[in-house]
Every structure is written in C-alpha cells, then in structure tokens.
Amino acid sequence: MSATIDRATVERLVREALSKHSGGAAASTAKPNPLVVNISARHCHLTPEHVEVLFGKGKTLTPVKDLYQTGYFAAEETVTIFGPRRRMIPNVRVLGPCRGDTQVELAFTDAISLGIDAPVRISGDIKGTPGCVLVGPAGVLELSQGVIRAMRHVHMSPADMVHHGVKNGERMALRIESPGCTTVLEDLAVRGGDDRIRLEVHLDTDEGNAVNLERATKVELVKLTSQGTCGCKH
C-alpha cells in the first residue's frame, strides 16, 4: 500500500533539504510562500457542548468545505444570531473544528445592525466582550461573552516569519492595488504557527469591500518601520 504525504509535510521536507544544501540559508533565500488574501465573512466557532445544545444530543459538526488552512472547515450547520435590538442575522456559518470557547466573529456593519458594541480582538481573546443569543434547530444558547470583530491578521509559518523579518504578535501592513482604490491597511497582526500554516491574510467583509479586493491586481505585505509606519511609497 502506498502512503500519501500531505502538502505541509512536503513543504517542510523541501525547506529542510534546501537548508542543508545551502548551509542553513534557505529560510532567507528560498522563494516565499504565495500570499493569499481572503475575506472572512461572519461566522461562529462552537464548543462541543454548545454544538449539542444547538443541534441535538450527540451531534457533531458536518464538514462541507475545507478552508485554506489545513484542518479547518466550513460546516453544514448554521445558526441565527440575535442581538439586543431584537434584530437577527440568519444562516451564520459554523466553522470547525470545535474550540474551547464559543466565539462569534462579525463585521462592523453586522455588529451595528444587531446593536452589539463588538470590540476588535484577536480571535480567541473574548474576555469581557459582549454576548448574544444563538438559535439552532434544536435549542437556544445565550452567550454572556464571545462576540468580536476579528482584528485583520496574517497567518504565517516559521519560514514565512523569517522571510518577512517579523515575529508572532507583531504588526505589519497590507498594500492592495485595485482599480482606482489602492489602499494600505495597517495594524495587520502576525499570527505565527507551525509548518502546516499557509501564508494567508484574513480581512472581514467590510474591509474587503472597502479595498475592492475582488478586483485587486496586486497585494503585498509590508514590514513596519521602527517608528511603526509602513514605509510604503504613496
């Protein structure tokens, strides 16, 4: 029986081979991973316990589409979000796998529509954030916290961070060239991970629409200067 090797493992083995061949200089000289910029639409992450509350006892998430990052997926399951204004947003996608805390990620206009003052946070940082009500086909869940506007961020492997000269938690800028709408977005958080991570920027729907991302002809990451500015040529 032949064994298959996943993409992340192949990339790691190639980097290691190049590093040995060039005396350890491959991390700074090898061609960087291609940059992908994706819009992350409103969604939620659930704990296993909350999946059962919303979708039924013994229920687990049903993957329907793999996301760009290895191991993550869009689930078949959706929920309806209710805010304090008694307004709702239906058919909000659940993303998997399950997490240790339930979290709802909205764009600014989503939060305004629901009447929720959602702060900008790194995903997972939900302490002291507003809550909401989630409704599924099998039950209702009232969250005391967990609603955020996800800070724009870039996922990076160790090799990507070395290539761009940044560390986990630092800030970068993203320059987007679109017809009549060239824009620089600063405060792009670096989210470092292991060798399985693919180089990817996440923007919310408001940001993606504002920069006309769908028609962008060029995107590039820019390292900030010591003064905290992007140093782009405008």
Short mmCIF file of N, CA and C in Angstrom, two decimals, residues 176-179 182 212-219:
data_model
loop_
_atom_site.label_atom_id
_atom_site.label_comp_id
_atom_site.label_asym_id
_atom_site.label_seq_id
_atom_site.Cartn_x
_atom_site.Cartn_y
_atom_site.Cartn_z
N ILE A 176 -2.82 46.97 -1.05
CA ILE A 176 -3.69 46.38 -2.06
C ILE A 176 -3.84 47.35 -3.22
N GLU A 177 -3.50 46.90 -4.40
CA GLU A 177 -3.70 47.71 -5.60
C GLU A 177 -4.97 47.23 -6.30
N SER A 178 -5.97 48.11 -6.35
CA SER A 178 -7.22 47.83 -7.05
C SER A 178 -7.53 49.01 -7.96
N PRO A 179 -8.34 48.80 -9.00
CA PRO A 179 -8.67 49.90 -9.92
C PRO A 179 -9.25 51.11 -9.19
N THR A 182 -6.23 52.00 -4.64
CA THR A 182 -5.04 51.46 -3.97
C THR A 182 -5.05 51.89 -2.51
N ASN A 212 -11.90 47.02 -2.45
CA ASN A 212 -12.23 46.42 -3.75
C ASN A 212 -11.36 45.18 -4.00
N LEU A 213 -11.31 44.31 -2.98
CA LEU A 213 -10.41 43.15 -3.03
C LEU A 213 -10.71 42.23 -4.21
N GLU A 214 -11.95 42.11 -4.56
CA GLU A 214 -12.34 41.20 -5.65
C GLU A 214 -11.64 41.55 -6.96
N ARG A 215 -11.33 42.83 -7.15
CA ARG A 215 -10.69 43.28 -8.40
C ARG A 215 -9.23 43.67 -8.19
N ALA A 216 -8.66 43.29 -7.07
CA ALA A 216 -7.27 43.66 -6.79
C ALA A 216 -6.32 43.03 -7.81
N THR A 217 -5.33 43.79 -8.22
CA THR A 217 -4.34 43.31 -9.18
C THR A 217 -3.02 42.96 -8.51
N LYS A 218 -2.83 43.44 -7.27
CA LYS A 218 -1.59 43.15 -6.56
C LYS A 218 -1.81 43.32 -5.07
N VAL A 219 -1.28 42.39 -4.28
CA VAL A 219 -1.30 42.51 -2.82
C VAL A 219 0.11 42.20 -2.32
#
